[in-house]
PDB file of C-alpha atoms in Angstrom:
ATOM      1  CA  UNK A1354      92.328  98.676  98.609  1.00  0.00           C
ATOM      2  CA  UNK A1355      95.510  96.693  98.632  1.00  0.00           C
ATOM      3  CA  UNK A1356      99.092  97.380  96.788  1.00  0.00           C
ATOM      4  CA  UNK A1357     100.410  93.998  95.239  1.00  0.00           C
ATOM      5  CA  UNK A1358     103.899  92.918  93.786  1.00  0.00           C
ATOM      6  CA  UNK A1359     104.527  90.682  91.184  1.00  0.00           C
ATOM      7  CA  UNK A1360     107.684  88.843  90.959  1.00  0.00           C
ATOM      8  CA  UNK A1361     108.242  86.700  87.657  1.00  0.00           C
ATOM      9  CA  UNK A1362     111.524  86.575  85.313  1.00  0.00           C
ATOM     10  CA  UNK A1363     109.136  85.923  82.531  1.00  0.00           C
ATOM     11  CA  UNK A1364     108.354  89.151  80.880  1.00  0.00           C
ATOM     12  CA  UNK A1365     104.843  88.122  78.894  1.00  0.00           C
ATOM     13  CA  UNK A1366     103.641  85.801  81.920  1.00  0.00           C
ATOM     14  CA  UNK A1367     104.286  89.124  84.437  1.00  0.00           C
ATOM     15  CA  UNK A1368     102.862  91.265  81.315  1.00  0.00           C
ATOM     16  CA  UNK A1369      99.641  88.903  82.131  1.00  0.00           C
ATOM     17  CA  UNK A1370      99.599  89.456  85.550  1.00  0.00           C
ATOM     18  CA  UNK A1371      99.731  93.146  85.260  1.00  0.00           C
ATOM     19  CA  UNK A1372      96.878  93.039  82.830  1.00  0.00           C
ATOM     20  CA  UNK A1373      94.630  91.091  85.242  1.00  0.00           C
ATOM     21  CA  UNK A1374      95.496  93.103  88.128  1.00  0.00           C
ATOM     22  CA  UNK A1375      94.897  96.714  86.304  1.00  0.00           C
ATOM     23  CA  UNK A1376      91.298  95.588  86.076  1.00  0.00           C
ATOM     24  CA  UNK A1377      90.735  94.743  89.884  1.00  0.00           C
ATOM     25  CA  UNK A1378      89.109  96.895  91.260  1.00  0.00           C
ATOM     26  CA  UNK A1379      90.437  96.081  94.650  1.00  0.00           C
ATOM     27  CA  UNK A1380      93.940  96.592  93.729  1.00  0.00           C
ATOM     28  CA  UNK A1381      95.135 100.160  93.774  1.00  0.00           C
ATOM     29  CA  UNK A1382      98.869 100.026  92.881  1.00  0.00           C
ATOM     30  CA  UNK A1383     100.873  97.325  91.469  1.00  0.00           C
ATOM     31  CA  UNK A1384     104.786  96.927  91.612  1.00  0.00           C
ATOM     32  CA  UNK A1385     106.867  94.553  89.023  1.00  0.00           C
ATOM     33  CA  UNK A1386     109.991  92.958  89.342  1.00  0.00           C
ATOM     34  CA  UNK A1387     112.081  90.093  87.531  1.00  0.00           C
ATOM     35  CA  UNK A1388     114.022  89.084  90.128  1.00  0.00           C
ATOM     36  CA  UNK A1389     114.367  88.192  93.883  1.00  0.00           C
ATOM     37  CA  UNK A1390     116.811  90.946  94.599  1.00  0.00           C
ATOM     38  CA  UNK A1391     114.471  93.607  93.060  1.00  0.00           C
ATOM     39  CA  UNK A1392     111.340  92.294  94.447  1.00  0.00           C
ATOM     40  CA  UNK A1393     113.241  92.205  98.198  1.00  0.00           C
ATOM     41  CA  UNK A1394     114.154  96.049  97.324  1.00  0.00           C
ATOM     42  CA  UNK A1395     110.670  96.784  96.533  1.00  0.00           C
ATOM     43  CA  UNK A1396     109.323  95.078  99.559  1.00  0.00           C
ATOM     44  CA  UNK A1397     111.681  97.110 101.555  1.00  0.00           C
ATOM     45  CA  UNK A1398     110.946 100.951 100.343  1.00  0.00           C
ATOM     46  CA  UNK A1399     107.233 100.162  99.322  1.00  0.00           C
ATOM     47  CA  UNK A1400     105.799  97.119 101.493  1.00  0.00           C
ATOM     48  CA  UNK A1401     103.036  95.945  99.526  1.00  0.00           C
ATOM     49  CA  UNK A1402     100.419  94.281 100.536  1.00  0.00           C
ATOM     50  CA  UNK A1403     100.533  90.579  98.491  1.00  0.00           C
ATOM     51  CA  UNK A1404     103.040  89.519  97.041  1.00  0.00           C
ATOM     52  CA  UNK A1405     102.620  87.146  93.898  1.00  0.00           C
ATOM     53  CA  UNK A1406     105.993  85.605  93.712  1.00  0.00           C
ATOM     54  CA  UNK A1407     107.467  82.666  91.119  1.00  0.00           C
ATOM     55  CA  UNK A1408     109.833  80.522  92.689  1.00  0.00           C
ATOM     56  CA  UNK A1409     112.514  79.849  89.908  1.00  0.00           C
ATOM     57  CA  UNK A1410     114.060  82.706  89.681  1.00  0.00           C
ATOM     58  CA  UNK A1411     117.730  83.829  88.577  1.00  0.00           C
ATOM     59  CA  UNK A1412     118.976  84.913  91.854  1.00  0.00           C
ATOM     60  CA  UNK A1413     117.308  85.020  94.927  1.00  0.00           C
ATOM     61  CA  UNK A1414     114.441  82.046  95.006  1.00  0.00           C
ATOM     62  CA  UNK A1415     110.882  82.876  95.747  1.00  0.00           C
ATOM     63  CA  UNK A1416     110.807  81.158  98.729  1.00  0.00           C
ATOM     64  CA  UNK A1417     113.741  82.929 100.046  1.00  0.00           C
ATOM     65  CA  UNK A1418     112.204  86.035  99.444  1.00  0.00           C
ATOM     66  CA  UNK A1419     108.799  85.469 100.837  1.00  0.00           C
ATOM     67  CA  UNK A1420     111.102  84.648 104.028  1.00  0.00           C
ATOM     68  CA  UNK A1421     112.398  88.019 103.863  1.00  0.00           C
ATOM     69  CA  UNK A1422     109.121  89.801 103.484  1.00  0.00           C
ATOM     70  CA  UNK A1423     107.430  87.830 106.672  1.00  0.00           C
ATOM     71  CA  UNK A1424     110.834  89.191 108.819  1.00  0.00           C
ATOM     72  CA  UNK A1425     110.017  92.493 107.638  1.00  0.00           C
ATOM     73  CA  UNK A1426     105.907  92.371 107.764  1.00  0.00           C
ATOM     74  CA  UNK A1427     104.205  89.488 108.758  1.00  0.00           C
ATOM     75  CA  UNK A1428     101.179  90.672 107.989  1.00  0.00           C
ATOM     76  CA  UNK A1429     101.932  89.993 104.409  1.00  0.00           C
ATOM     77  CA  UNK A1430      99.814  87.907 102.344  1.00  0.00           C
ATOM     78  CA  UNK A1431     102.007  85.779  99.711  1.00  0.00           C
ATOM     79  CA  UNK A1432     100.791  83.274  96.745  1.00  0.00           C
ATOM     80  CA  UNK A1433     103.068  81.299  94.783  1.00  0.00           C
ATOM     81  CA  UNK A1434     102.638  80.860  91.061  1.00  0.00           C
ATOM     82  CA  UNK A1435     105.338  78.469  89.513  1.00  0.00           C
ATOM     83  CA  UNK A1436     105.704  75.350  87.018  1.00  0.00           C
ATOM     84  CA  UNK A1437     107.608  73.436  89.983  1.00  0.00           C
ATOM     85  CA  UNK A1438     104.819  71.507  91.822  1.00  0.00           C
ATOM     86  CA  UNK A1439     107.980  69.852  94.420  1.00  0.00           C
ATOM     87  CA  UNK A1440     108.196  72.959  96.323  1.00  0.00           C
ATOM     88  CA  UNK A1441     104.967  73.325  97.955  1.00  0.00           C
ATOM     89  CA  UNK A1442     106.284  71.527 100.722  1.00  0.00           C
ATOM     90  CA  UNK A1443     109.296  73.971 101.095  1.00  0.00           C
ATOM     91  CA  UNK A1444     106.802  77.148 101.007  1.00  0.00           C
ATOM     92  CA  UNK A1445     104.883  76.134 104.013  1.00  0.00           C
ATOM     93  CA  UNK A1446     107.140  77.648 105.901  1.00  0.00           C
ATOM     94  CA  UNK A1447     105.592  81.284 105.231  1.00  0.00           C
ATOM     95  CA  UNK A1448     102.196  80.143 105.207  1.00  0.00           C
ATOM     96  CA  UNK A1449     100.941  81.036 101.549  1.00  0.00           C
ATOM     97  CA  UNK A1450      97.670  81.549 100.495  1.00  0.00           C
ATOM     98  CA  UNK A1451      97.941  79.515  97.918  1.00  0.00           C
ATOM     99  CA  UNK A1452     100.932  77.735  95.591  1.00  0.00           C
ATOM    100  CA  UNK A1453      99.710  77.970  91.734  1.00  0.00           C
ATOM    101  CA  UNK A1454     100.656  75.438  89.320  1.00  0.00           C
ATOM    102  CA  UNK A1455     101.629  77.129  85.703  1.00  0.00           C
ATOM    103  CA  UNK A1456     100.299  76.861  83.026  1.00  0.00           C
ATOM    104  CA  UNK A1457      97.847  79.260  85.194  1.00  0.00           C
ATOM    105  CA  UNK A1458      94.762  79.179  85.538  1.00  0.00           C
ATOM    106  CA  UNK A1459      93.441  82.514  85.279  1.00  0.00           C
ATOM    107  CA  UNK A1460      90.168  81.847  87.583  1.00  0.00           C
ATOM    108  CA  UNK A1461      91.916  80.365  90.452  1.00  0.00           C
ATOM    109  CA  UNK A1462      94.364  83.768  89.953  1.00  0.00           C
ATOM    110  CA  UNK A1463      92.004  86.001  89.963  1.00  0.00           C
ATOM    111  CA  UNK A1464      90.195  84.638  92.397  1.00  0.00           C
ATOM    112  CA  UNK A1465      93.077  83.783  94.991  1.00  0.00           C
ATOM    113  CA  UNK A1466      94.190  87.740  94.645  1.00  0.00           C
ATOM    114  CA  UNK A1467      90.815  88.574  95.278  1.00  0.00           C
ATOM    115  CA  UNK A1468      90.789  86.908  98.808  1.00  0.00           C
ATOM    116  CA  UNK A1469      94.092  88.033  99.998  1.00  0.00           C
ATOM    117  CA  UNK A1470      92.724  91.482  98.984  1.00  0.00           C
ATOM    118  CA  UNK A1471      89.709  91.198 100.696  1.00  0.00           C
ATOM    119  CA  UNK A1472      91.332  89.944 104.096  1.00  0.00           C
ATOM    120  CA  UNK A1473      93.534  92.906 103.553  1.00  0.00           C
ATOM    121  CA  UNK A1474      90.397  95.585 103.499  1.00  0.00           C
ATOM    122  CA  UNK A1475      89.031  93.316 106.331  1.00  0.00           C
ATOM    123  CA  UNK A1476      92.286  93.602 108.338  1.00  0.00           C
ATOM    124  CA  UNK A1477      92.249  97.651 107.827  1.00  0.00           C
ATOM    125  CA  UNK A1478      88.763  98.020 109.043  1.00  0.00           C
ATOM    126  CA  UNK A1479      89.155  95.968 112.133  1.00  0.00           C
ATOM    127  CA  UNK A1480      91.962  97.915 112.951  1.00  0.00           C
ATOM    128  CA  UNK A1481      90.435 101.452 112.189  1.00  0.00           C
ATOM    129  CA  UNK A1482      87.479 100.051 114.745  1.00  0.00           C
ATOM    130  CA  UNK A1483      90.030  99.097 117.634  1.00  0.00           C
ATOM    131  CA  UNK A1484      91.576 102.408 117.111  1.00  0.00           C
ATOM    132  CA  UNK A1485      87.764 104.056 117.783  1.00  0.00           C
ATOM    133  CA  UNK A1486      86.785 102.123 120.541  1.00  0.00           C
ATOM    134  CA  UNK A1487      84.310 100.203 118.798  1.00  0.00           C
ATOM    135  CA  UNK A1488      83.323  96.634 118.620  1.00  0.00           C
ATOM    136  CA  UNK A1489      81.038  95.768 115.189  1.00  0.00           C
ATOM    137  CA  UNK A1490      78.074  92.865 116.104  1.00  0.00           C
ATOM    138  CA  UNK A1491      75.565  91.557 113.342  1.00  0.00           C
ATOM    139  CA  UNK A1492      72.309  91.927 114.049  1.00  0.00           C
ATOM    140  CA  UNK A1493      68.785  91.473 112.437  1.00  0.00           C
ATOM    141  CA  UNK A1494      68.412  94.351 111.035  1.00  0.00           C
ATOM    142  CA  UNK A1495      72.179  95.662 110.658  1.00  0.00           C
ATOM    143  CA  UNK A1496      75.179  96.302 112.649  1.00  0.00           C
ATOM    144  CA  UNK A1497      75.248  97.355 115.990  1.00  0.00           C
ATOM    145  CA  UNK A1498      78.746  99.053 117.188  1.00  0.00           C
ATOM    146  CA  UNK A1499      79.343  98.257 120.586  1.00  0.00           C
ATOM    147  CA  UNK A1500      81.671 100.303 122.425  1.00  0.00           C
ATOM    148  CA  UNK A1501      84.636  98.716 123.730  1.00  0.00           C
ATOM    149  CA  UNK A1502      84.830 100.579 127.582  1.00  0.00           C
ATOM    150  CA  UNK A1503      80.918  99.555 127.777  1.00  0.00           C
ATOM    151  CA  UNK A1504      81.822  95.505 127.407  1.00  0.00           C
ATOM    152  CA  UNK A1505      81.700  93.991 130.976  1.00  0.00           C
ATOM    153  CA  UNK A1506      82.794  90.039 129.847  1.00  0.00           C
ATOM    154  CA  UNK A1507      81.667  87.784 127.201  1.00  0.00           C
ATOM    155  CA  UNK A1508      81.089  84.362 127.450  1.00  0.00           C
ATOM    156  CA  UNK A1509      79.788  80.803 125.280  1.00  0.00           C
ATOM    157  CA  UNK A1510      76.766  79.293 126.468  1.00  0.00           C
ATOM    158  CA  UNK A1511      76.554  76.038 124.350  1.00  0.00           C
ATOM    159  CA  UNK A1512      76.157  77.150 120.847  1.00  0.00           C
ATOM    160  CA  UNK A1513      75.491  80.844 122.027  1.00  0.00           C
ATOM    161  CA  UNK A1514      77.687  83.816 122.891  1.00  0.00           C
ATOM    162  CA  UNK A1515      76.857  86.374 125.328  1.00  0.00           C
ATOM    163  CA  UNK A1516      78.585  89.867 125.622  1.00  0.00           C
ATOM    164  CA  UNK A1517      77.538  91.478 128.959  1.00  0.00           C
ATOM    165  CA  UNK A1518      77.549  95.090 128.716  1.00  0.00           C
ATOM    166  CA  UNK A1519      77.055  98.123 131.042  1.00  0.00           C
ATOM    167  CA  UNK A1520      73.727  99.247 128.690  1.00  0.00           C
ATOM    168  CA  UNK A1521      72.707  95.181 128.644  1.00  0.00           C
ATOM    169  CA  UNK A1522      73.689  91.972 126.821  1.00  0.00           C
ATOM    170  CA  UNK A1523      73.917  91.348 123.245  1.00  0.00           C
ATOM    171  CA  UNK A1524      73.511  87.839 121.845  1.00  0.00           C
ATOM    172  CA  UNK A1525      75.172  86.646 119.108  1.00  0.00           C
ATOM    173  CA  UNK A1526      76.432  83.304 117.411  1.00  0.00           C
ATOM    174  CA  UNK A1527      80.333  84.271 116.927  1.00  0.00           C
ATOM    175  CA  UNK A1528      82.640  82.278 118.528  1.00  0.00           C
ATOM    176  CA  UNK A1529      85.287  83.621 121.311  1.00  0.00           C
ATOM    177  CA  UNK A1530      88.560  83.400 118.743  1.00  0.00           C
ATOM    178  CA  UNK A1531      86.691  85.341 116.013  1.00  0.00           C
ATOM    179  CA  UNK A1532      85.684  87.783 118.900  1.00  0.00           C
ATOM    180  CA  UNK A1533      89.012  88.414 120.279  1.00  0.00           C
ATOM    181  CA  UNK A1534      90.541  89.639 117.227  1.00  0.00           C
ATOM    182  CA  UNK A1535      88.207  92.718 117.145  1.00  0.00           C
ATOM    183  CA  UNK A1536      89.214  92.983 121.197  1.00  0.00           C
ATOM    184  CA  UNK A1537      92.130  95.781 122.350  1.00  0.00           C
ATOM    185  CA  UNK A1538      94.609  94.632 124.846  1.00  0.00           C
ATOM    186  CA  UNK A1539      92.356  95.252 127.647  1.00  0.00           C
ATOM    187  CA  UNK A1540      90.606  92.174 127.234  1.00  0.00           C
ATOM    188  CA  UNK A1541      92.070  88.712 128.942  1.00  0.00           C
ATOM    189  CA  UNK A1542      91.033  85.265 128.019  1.00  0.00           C
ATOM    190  CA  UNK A1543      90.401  83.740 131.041  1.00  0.00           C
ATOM    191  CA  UNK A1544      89.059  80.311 130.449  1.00  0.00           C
ATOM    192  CA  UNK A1545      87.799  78.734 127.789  1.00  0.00           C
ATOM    193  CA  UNK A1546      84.121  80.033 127.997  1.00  0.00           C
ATOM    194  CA  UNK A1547      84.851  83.340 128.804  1.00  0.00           C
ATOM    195  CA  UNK A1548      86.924  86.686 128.277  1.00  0.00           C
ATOM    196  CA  UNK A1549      87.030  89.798 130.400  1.00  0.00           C
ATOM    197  CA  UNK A1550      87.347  93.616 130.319  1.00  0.00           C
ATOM    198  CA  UNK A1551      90.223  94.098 132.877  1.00  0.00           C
ATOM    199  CA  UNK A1552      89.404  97.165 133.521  1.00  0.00           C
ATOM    200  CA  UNK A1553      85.768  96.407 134.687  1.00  0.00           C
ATOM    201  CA  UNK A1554      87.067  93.649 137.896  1.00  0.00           C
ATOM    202  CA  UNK A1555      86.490  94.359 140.866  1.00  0.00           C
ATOM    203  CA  UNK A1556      87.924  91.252 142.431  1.00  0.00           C
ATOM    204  CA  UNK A1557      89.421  88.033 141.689  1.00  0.00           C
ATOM    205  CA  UNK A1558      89.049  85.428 144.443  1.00  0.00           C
ATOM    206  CA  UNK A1559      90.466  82.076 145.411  1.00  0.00           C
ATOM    207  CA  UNK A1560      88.089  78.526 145.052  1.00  0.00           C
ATOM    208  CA  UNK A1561      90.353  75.953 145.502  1.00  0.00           C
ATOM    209  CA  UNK A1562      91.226  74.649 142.136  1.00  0.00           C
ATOM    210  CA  UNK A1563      89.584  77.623 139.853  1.00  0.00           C
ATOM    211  CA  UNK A1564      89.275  81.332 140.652  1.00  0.00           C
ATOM    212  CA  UNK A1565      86.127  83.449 140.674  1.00  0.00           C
ATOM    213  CA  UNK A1566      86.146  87.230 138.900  1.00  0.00           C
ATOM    214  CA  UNK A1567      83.570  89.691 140.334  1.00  0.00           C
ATOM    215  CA  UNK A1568      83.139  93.320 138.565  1.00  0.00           C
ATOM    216  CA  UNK A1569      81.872  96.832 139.708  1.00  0.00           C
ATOM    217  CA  UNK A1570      78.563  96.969 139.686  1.00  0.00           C
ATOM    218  CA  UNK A1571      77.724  93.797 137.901  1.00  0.00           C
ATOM    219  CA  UNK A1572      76.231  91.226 140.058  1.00  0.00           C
ATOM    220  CA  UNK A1573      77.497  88.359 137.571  1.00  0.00           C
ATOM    221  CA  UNK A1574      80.273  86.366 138.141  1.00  0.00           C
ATOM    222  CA  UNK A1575      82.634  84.725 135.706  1.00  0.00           C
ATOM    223  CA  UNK A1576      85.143  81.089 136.503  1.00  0.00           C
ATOM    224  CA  UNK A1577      89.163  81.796 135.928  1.00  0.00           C
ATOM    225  CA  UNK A1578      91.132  79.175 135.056  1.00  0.00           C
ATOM    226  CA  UNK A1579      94.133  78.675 137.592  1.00  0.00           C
ATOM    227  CA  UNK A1580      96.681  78.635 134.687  1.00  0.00           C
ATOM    228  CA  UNK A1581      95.467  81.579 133.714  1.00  0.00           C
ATOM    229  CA  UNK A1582      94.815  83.395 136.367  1.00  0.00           C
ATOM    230  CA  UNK A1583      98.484  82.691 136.991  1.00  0.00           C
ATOM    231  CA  UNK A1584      99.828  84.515 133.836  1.00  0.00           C
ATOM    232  CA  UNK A1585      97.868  87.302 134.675  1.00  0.00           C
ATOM    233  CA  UNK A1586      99.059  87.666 137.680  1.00  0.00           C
ATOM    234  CA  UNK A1587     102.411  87.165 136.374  1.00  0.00           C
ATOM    235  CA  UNK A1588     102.174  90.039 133.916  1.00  0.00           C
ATOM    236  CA  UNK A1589     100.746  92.035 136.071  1.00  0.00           C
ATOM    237  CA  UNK A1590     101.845  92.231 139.697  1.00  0.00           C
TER     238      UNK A1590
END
């Protein structure tokens, strides 16, 4: 579940809000303020989640303060909801989720919170996995949870992505970005078609313009790039 604040100067539009947001269930606690200073104070002691933040407002703009939430988290998911359509340029800047036009409509609201919640839970859990070790993979029947130490290299065959493992390989359809955000830092992309468990190479060797990774035990071989075989070796020697 995700904490949410809600920063409007407009006491029976942010009355609205709070209504709609008491009855989600994937909102657990919800923090109101009228203006930017008080919503920046909030995001300081409690660091919510989302932020739902008007842009007019009669100190500190919304804007501004979305700035000053990303400094402090930027993991924080922000949506604007305001009657000024000529700032959506202006709140690129912090990436929103989305900019709401007023008068609101409570569908797109509802539906925009619901998201940014969701990514929220999402975020959590992948995080709670890296922390055990374990690496979640859909399969026919359910979810198989791989464990991270086992995972030798993975790498995209044409439409198909192949995680090599010290119990077998594992086929899936995912592609390598979406993978490496459920990776821990020992993994390394090394080229474009493949990413490694450091801690399984054996070797890396030479080939003129490319490099060539061997592993213990594993009589597969995987293609380095030499850029990045550079900023490995960089970071690490």
């Amino acid at each position: 579940m995700a904490s949410i604040l809600i920063c409007e100067d407009d006491k029976s539009t942010l009355g609205m809000f709070c209504k709609l947001l008491e009855a989600n269930p994937l909102i657990d606690e919800i923090y109101k303020a009228y203006t930017g200073r008080e919503a920046v104070q909030i995001i300081k002691d409690k660091s919510p989640d989302i932020l739902i933040l008007d842009i007019d407002l009669p100190d500190i703009d919304g804007i501004q303060v979305a700035k000053i939430a990303c400094d402090l988290n930027p993991e924080v998911a922000i949506a604007f909801v305001t009657g000024y359509p000529d700032f959506a340029a202006e709140s690129f800047v912090v990436h929103p989720y989305d900019y709401i036009i007023k008068p609101i409509d409570v569908q797109r609201f509802q539906e925009t919170v619901n998201k940014m919640a969701a990514r929220r839970e999402c975020d959590t859990l992948r995080n709670k996995l890296k922390l055990t070790g374990k690496f979640p993979l859909r399969a026919d029947d359910g979810i198989i949870f791989l464990n991270l130490d086992d995972i030798i290299f993975i790498e995209k065959n044409g439409k198909e992505t192949i995680i090599h493992t010290t119990n077998g390989v594992h086929k899936c359809n995912y592609n390598l970005k979406d993978l490496e955000i459920n990776l821990n830092e020992g993994f390394y992309r090394v080229h474009k078609s493949y990413i490694v468990n450091v801690n399984m190479i054996d070797m890396i060797q030479n080939m003129g313009d490319s490099y060539i990774i061997t592993f213990h035990n594993y009589d597969k071989t995987v293609l380095m790039s030499k850029n990045r075989f550079q900023f490995l070796k960089d970071r690490l020697i």
